[in-house]
Amino acid sequence: VQLQASGGGTVRAGGSLRLSCAVSGRTLSRYTMGWFRQAPGKEREFVATISWSGASTDYADSVKGRFTISRDNAKNTLYLQMNSLKPEDTAVYYCAANRRMSRWYGNYDYWGQGTLVTVSS
């Protein structure tokens, strides 16, 4: 399974970005998916996860109400809509695939290369 994240960039605080993660090699619907992020000097942290059907989602408290994870299995693509961005959201964002929903990055089998999101104040 190959994952390709895109959509990062620089945005001012309060702005929005939508990240995408294109999946190839296997059908997306076989996997639950997640987004993680890693800021400079910090550990990788959980952002959001979504079940294979899209019916179940889970979010980190720090992004709940501002970020929305979604998927289009027909297009083999995962999304992360990020609204009301804050400077503390600045990080490299990674998409990942797993067999079950999890907040722990160690449970994920496949990873994208990451896309940088920078939020200026």
CSV table of C-alpha atoms in Angstrom, one decimal, residues 35-36 43-49 58 96-98 100-109 111:
chain,number,residue,atom,x,y,z
A,35,TRP,CA,-4.0,11.5,10.4
A,36,PHE,CA,-1.1,12.2,12.7
A,43,GLU,CA,6.6,13.4,19.2
A,44,ARG,CA,4.2,12.3,16.5
A,45,GLU,CA,0.7,12.8,17.8
A,46,PHE,CA,-2.8,11.6,16.9
A,47,VAL,CA,-5.1,13.9,15.0
A,48,ALA,CA,-8.1,11.9,13.7
A,49,THR,CA,-9.1,8.4,12.6
A,58,ASP,CA,-12.4,9.9,16.5
A,96,ALA,CA,-1.6,6.3,7.8
A,97,ALA,CA,-3.5,3.0,7.2
A,98,ASN,CA,-4.4,0.3,9.7
A,100,ARG,CA,-8.6,-1.0,13.1
A,101,MET,CA,-9.2,2.4,14.5
A,102,SER,CA,-6.5,3.5,16.9
A,103,ARG,CA,-5.0,6.6,18.4
A,104,TRP,CA,-1.5,5.1,18.7
A,105,TYR,CA,0.8,5.6,15.8
A,106,GLY,CA,2.5,2.2,16.5
A,107,ASN,CA,-0.6,0.4,15.4
A,108,TYR,CA,-0.5,1.7,11.9
A,109,ASP,CA,1.1,-0.4,9.1
A,111,TRP,CA,2.4,5.7,6.2
